[in-house]
Coordinates of C-alpha atoms in Angstrom, one line a residue:
M1 CA -60.4 -0.1 -95.6
S2 CA -58.5 2.1 -92.9
T3 CA -54.8 2.7 -93.5
T4 CA -54.4 4.5 -90.0
S5 CA -51.9 3.0 -87.7
S6 CA -51.2 3.0 -84.2
L7 CA -48.4 2.7 -81.7
V8 CA -49.1 -1.3 -81.4
D9 CA -48.5 -1.5 -84.7
L10 CA -44.7 -1.1 -84.7
P11 CA -42.3 -3.9 -84.5
T12 CA -41.6 -5.2 -80.8
E13 CA -38.2 -4.0 -81.1
L14 CA -39.1 -0.3 -81.5
L15 CA -41.9 -0.4 -78.7
V16 CA -39.0 -1.5 -76.4
E17 CA -36.8 0.9 -77.4
I18 CA -39.2 3.5 -75.3
V19 CA -38.1 2.3 -72.0
S20 CA -34.6 3.3 -72.9
Y21 CA -35.5 6.8 -73.0
Y22 CA -36.1 6.8 -69.3
P23 CA -33.1 6.2 -66.8
H24 CA -32.8 2.6 -65.9
P25 CA -32.7 1.8 -61.9
H26 CA -29.1 2.4 -60.7
E27 CA -26.7 -0.4 -60.5
F28 CA -25.4 -1.7 -56.8
L29 CA -21.8 0.1 -58.0
S30 CA -23.5 3.5 -58.3
P31 CA -23.7 5.7 -55.1
L32 CA -27.2 6.7 -56.1
L33 CA -28.3 3.5 -54.8
R34 CA -29.0 4.6 -51.6
H35 CA -31.0 7.6 -52.5
E36 CA -32.8 6.3 -55.8
H37 CA -36.1 5.9 -54.0
G38 CA -36.6 9.7 -54.2
L39 CA -35.2 10.3 -57.4
Q40 CA -37.7 11.9 -59.8
E41 CA -36.1 9.8 -62.5
R42 CA -37.3 6.5 -61.1
K43 CA -40.3 8.2 -60.6
D44 CA -40.7 9.2 -64.1
R45 CA -39.8 5.4 -65.4
Q46 CA -42.4 4.0 -63.1
Q47 CA -45.2 6.5 -64.5
V48 CA -44.5 5.8 -68.0
L49 CA -44.4 1.9 -67.7
R50 CA -47.5 1.9 -66.0
S51 CA -49.4 3.9 -67.9
L52 CA -48.2 2.2 -71.1
S53 CA -48.9 -1.0 -69.5
Q54 CA -52.6 0.3 -69.1
T55 CA -53.2 1.0 -72.5
C56 CA -54.1 -2.2 -74.2
G57 CA -53.4 -5.9 -74.0
V58 CA -50.1 -5.7 -76.4
L59 CA -48.4 -2.9 -74.7
R60 CA -49.3 -4.5 -71.1
R61 CA -47.3 -7.5 -72.0
L62 CA -44.2 -5.8 -73.0
F63 CA -44.0 -2.9 -70.3
L64 CA -45.8 -4.4 -67.4
P65 CA -42.8 -7.1 -66.6
A66 CA -40.5 -4.0 -66.8
L67 CA -42.7 -2.1 -64.2
W68 CA -42.3 -5.1 -62.0
E69 CA -38.1 -5.4 -62.2
R70 CA -38.1 -3.0 -59.3
L71 CA -40.5 -4.1 -56.4
E72 CA -40.2 -1.5 -53.6
V73 CA -42.0 -3.0 -50.4
S74 CA -42.7 -1.3 -47.3
K75 CA -44.6 -2.3 -43.8
G76 CA -48.0 -1.9 -45.2
S77 CA -47.7 -3.7 -48.3
L78 CA -46.0 -6.5 -46.6
L79 CA -48.7 -7.0 -44.2
R80 CA -51.0 -6.9 -47.2
E81 CA -49.2 -9.4 -49.0
E82 CA -50.0 -7.6 -52.3
A83 CA -46.9 -8.6 -54.3
V84 CA -47.7 -12.4 -53.8
S85 CA -51.1 -12.8 -53.1
S86 CA -53.0 -11.7 -56.1
E87 CA -53.4 -14.1 -59.1
V88 CA -52.5 -11.4 -61.7
S89 CA -49.1 -10.8 -60.1
T90 CA -48.5 -14.5 -59.4
S91 CA -48.8 -15.1 -62.9
L92 CA -47.1 -11.8 -64.0
L93 CA -43.9 -12.6 -62.1
S94 CA -42.8 -15.7 -64.0
Y95 CA -42.4 -13.5 -66.9
V96 CA -40.3 -10.9 -65.3
K97 CA -36.3 -11.7 -66.3
S98 CA -34.9 -10.4 -62.9
I99 CA -36.4 -8.8 -60.1
H100 CA -34.9 -6.2 -57.7
V101 CA -36.4 -5.8 -54.1
S102 CA -36.1 -2.9 -51.9
T103 CA -37.3 -1.8 -48.7
A104 CA -38.6 1.5 -47.5
E105 CA -37.6 2.7 -43.9
W106 CA -38.2 -0.2 -41.2
P107 CA -40.3 1.1 -38.1
A108 CA -37.9 1.0 -34.8
S109 CA -38.7 -2.1 -32.8
D110 CA -41.3 -3.5 -35.4
I111 CA -39.9 -7.1 -36.1
E112 CA -43.3 -8.5 -38.1
P113 CA -42.3 -7.2 -41.4
I114 CA -38.9 -8.6 -41.2
F115 CA -40.5 -12.0 -41.4
L116 CA -43.0 -11.0 -43.9
L117 CA -40.0 -9.5 -46.4
V118 CA -38.3 -13.3 -46.1
N119 CA -41.7 -15.1 -47.0
L120 CA -42.0 -12.9 -50.2
L121 CA -38.2 -13.3 -51.0
K122 CA -39.0 -17.0 -50.8
A123 CA -42.3 -16.9 -53.1
L124 CA -40.7 -14.6 -55.8
P125 CA -39.3 -16.2 -58.8
N126 CA -36.1 -14.8 -60.5
V127 CA -35.2 -12.6 -57.7
T128 CA -31.6 -11.3 -58.1
G129 CA -31.2 -8.1 -56.2
L130 CA -32.2 -7.3 -52.4
Q131 CA -31.5 -3.7 -50.9
I132 CA -32.4 -3.1 -47.4
Y133 CA -32.8 0.6 -46.2
H134 CA -29.5 1.6 -44.6
N135 CA -31.0 3.0 -41.4
I136 CA -31.5 0.2 -39.3
A137 CA -32.1 0.3 -35.6
W138 CA -30.1 -1.5 -33.3
E139 CA -33.1 -3.2 -31.7
L140 CA -33.8 -4.7 -35.3
V141 CA -30.5 -6.2 -35.7
A142 CA -31.0 -9.7 -33.8
A143 CA -34.5 -10.0 -35.6
F144 CA -33.0 -9.9 -39.0
A145 CA -30.3 -12.6 -38.2
Y146 CA -32.9 -14.8 -36.7
A147 CA -35.6 -14.1 -39.5
F148 CA -32.8 -14.9 -42.4
A149 CA -30.8 -17.8 -40.4
E150 CA -33.0 -20.8 -42.1
A151 CA -33.4 -19.4 -45.4
S152 CA -31.3 -19.4 -48.6
F153 CA -31.8 -17.4 -51.7
P154 CA -29.0 -18.4 -54.1
S155 CA -30.5 -16.4 -56.8
I156 CA -29.8 -13.4 -55.4
T157 CA -26.4 -12.1 -56.9
E158 CA -26.4 -8.3 -55.8
L159 CA -27.1 -7.5 -51.9
A160 CA -27.2 -3.8 -50.5
V161 CA -27.2 -4.2 -46.7
P162 CA -25.8 -1.6 -43.9
D163 CA -22.6 -3.3 -42.5
V164 CA -24.5 -4.1 -39.3
L165 CA -26.5 -7.0 -41.0
E166 CA -23.5 -8.9 -41.8
Q167 CA -25.0 -12.0 -39.9
M168 CA -27.6 -12.3 -43.0
F169 CA -24.4 -13.2 -45.1
P170 CA -24.8 -17.1 -44.9
S171 CA -28.2 -16.8 -46.5
F172 CA -27.0 -15.4 -50.0
P173 CA -24.2 -18.1 -50.9
N174 CA -23.9 -16.4 -54.8
V175 CA -23.5 -12.7 -54.1
K176 CA -21.6 -11.3 -56.8
T177 CA -21.8 -7.6 -55.4
L178 CA -22.1 -6.3 -52.1
A179 CA -23.2 -2.7 -51.8
C180 CA -22.5 -1.0 -48.2
P181 CA -23.7 2.6 -47.2
A182 CA -20.0 3.3 -45.9
I183 CA -17.2 1.0 -45.5
Y184 CA -14.3 1.6 -43.1
A185 CA -11.2 0.2 -41.9
H186 CA -11.7 -2.7 -39.4
S187 CA -15.3 -2.8 -41.0
R188 CA -17.2 -5.8 -39.6
V189 CA -18.3 -6.8 -43.3
L190 CA -15.0 -7.8 -44.8
S191 CA -14.1 -10.9 -43.2
P192 CA -17.7 -12.5 -43.4
A193 CA -17.6 -11.2 -47.1
Q194 CA -14.9 -13.5 -47.4
Q195 CA -16.3 -16.7 -45.9
Y196 CA -19.8 -16.5 -47.0
F197 CA -19.3 -14.9 -50.7
P198 CA -16.7 -17.1 -52.9
H199 CA -18.2 -15.6 -56.1
L200 CA -17.7 -11.7 -54.8
E201 CA -16.6 -9.8 -57.9
G202 CA -17.6 -6.2 -56.9
I203 CA -17.7 -3.9 -53.7
S204 CA -19.3 -0.5 -53.3
G205 CA -19.2 2.0 -50.2
L206 CA -15.3 2.2 -49.8
R207 CA -14.0 5.2 -47.3
L208 CA -10.6 5.6 -48.9
S209 CA -7.7 4.9 -46.7
K210 CA -4.6 3.2 -46.7
M211 CA -5.8 1.0 -44.0
L212 CA -9.2 0.0 -45.4
I213 CA -7.3 -0.7 -48.8
N214 CA -5.1 -3.3 -47.2
Q215 CA -7.6 -5.0 -45.3
V216 CA -10.0 -5.2 -48.4
R217 CA -6.9 -6.5 -50.3
Q218 CA -6.0 -9.0 -47.6
H219 CA -9.8 -10.3 -47.5
L220 CA -10.9 -9.7 -51.0
P221 CA -7.8 -9.5 -53.4
K222 CA -9.7 -10.7 -56.5
L223 CA -12.4 -8.1 -57.0
R224 CA -13.2 -7.1 -60.4
A225 CA -15.2 -3.8 -59.5
I226 CA -14.7 -1.4 -56.9
S227 CA -16.8 1.7 -56.2
V228 CA -15.3 4.5 -53.7
S229 CA -18.0 6.4 -51.5
S230 CA -15.6 8.9 -50.3
V231 CA -14.4 12.1 -51.7
V232 CA -10.7 11.7 -52.8
P233 CA -8.6 14.3 -50.9
P234 CA -6.2 16.6 -53.0
E235 CA -3.3 15.3 -50.6
D236 CA -2.7 11.7 -49.5
S237 CA -2.1 10.5 -45.9
D238 CA 1.2 11.5 -45.9
G239 CA 0.5 15.0 -46.8
R240 CA 1.6 15.1 -50.5
S241 CA -0.3 17.1 -52.9
H242 CA -1.6 15.6 -56.2
N243 CA -4.1 18.6 -57.4
H244 CA -2.3 19.7 -60.1
Q245 CA -3.4 19.9 -63.7
P246 CA -2.0 16.5 -65.6
V247 CA 0.0 17.4 -68.5
E248 CA 1.7 14.9 -71.1
D249 CA 5.0 13.6 -69.9
D250 CA 4.7 15.3 -66.6
E251 CA 6.2 12.8 -64.0
D252 CA 5.1 14.5 -60.9
C253 CA 1.5 14.6 -62.0
R254 CA 1.3 10.8 -62.1
P255 CA -0.6 10.0 -59.0
M256 CA 2.0 7.5 -57.7
F257 CA 1.6 8.1 -53.9
T258 CA -1.8 8.6 -53.4
D259 CA -4.1 6.5 -51.4
L260 CA -6.2 6.0 -54.5
A261 CA -3.0 4.4 -56.2
L262 CA -3.0 1.5 -53.5
L263 CA -6.0 0.1 -55.6
R264 CA -3.5 -0.9 -58.5
D265 CA -2.6 -3.9 -56.3
F266 CA -6.0 -5.3 -57.4
K267 CA -4.6 -7.1 -60.3
H268 CA -8.5 -8.3 -61.5
L269 CA -9.8 -5.0 -61.2
E270 CA -11.7 -3.8 -64.5
E271 CA -14.1 -1.2 -63.2
L272 CA -13.8 1.7 -61.0
S273 CA -16.2 4.4 -59.6
L274 CA -15.3 7.4 -58.0
I275 CA -17.0 10.6 -56.5
Y276 CA -15.9 13.9 -57.7
A277 CA -17.1 16.7 -55.3
C278 CA -17.4 19.8 -57.7
A279 CA -17.8 22.6 -54.7
E280 CA -15.3 21.2 -52.3
R281 CA -12.0 22.6 -52.0
D282 CA -10.5 19.8 -50.0
A283 CA -11.2 17.3 -53.1
L284 CA -9.2 16.3 -55.6
S285 CA -9.8 18.5 -58.8
L286 CA -11.6 16.6 -61.9
P287 CA -8.6 16.1 -64.3
A288 CA -6.3 15.0 -61.4
L289 CA -9.2 12.2 -60.3
I290 CA -9.7 10.9 -63.9
S291 CA -5.7 10.8 -64.3
A292 CA -5.7 8.8 -61.0
G293 CA -8.4 6.7 -61.9
K294 CA -7.1 5.7 -65.3
D295 CA -3.7 5.2 -63.9
V296 CA -5.1 2.7 -61.3
L297 CA -6.7 0.8 -64.1
Q298 CA -4.0 0.8 -66.3
H299 CA -1.7 -0.6 -63.9
T300 CA -3.9 -3.6 -62.9
S301 CA -2.9 -6.7 -64.6
S302 CA -6.5 -7.8 -65.6
K303 CA -6.8 -9.3 -69.0
T304 CA -10.0 -8.5 -70.5
F305 CA -11.7 -8.6 -74.1
N306 CA -14.0 -5.6 -72.8
K307 CA -12.7 -2.1 -72.2
K308 CA -12.2 -1.2 -68.5
L309 CA -14.4 1.3 -67.3
L310 CA -14.1 4.3 -65.2
R311 CA -17.2 6.1 -63.9
V312 CA -17.0 9.8 -62.1
W313 CA -19.9 11.0 -60.3
D314 CA -20.5 14.5 -59.6
W315 CA -21.8 15.5 -56.3
D316 CA -22.6 18.8 -54.6
W317 CA -23.7 19.4 -51.1
S318 CA -26.6 21.6 -52.4
K319 CA -27.6 19.3 -55.2
G320 CA -26.7 15.8 -54.5
F321 CA -25.5 13.5 -57.0
D322 CA -25.8 14.0 -61.0
V323 CA -27.6 10.7 -62.2
H324 CA -25.5 10.2 -65.2
P325 CA -21.8 9.5 -64.4
R326 CA -18.7 10.7 -66.5
V327 CA -17.5 7.7 -68.1
V328 CA -14.1 7.1 -69.5
Y329 CA -13.5 3.5 -71.2
L330 CA -9.8 2.3 -71.4
E331 CA -8.9 0.1 -74.3
A332 CA -9.3 -3.8 -73.8
T333 CA -5.8 -5.6 -72.8
V334 CA -6.4 -8.6 -74.8

């Protein structure tokens, strides 16, 4: 009688833990979302899941659904309709808890894949996230609006689109998180987001300025999570410097007058994501940035049983973003 054990003899709970050793695809509040197609960590995760799912039936049932959680489509795959045409994928997708669909770059003036994307989203069960590549040619904006005009996707709660596609917003009535590459003052997405996203809790892509923060507060005062996509300068827009080291009881160090401090007025705020430019002279120092972020969260009146969360993403011109942010937890206020 053989006593040899194999990988599949392990409890399911331990087998699933294998996936935790590879970074999960980034969430919509991460500045890495728009760059994740090229991240080596994403490729490593996909390769591991693909290899495990091809090993045997037991591992296939565990890891193949995880592989399909992130569905990246291109013009070629949409034309072939591989994602929904095969019997295997059609039966498999019903076992995937949530599906995130992301698109590769759209060819300029080629509208056919847009309508195929709409058909794909209609066919997919459990689709909860949609990310459309940020570099959209102006010639395609009207086609996107037309293709999505008669469609509705109530299951999608996370949406990442360039701000020129705000005419699509009515098709996503239950969006809770909205991500755009860059949201400036007078952005065309704020008013439509207020009108069509009654459940909106988080927004990503804010380019910090007093005017923008005031406009966001006017349109979306109940945000629970905010991600700032610009580097926080060492001086506010009035020229006051806040880049010295924070020390205990240093009244001058508290970021009372920085543009970032305007986020205090979002009374429901529980999560804040910031970017630290480690090689930039014209950027707030890391200690001052963390102090400013903590100050914002400590002064919001949000009552939560969970800890408030500050994420700081390191960024360098030559290296890009660090895939793992610095995380600071603030104690629950209830």
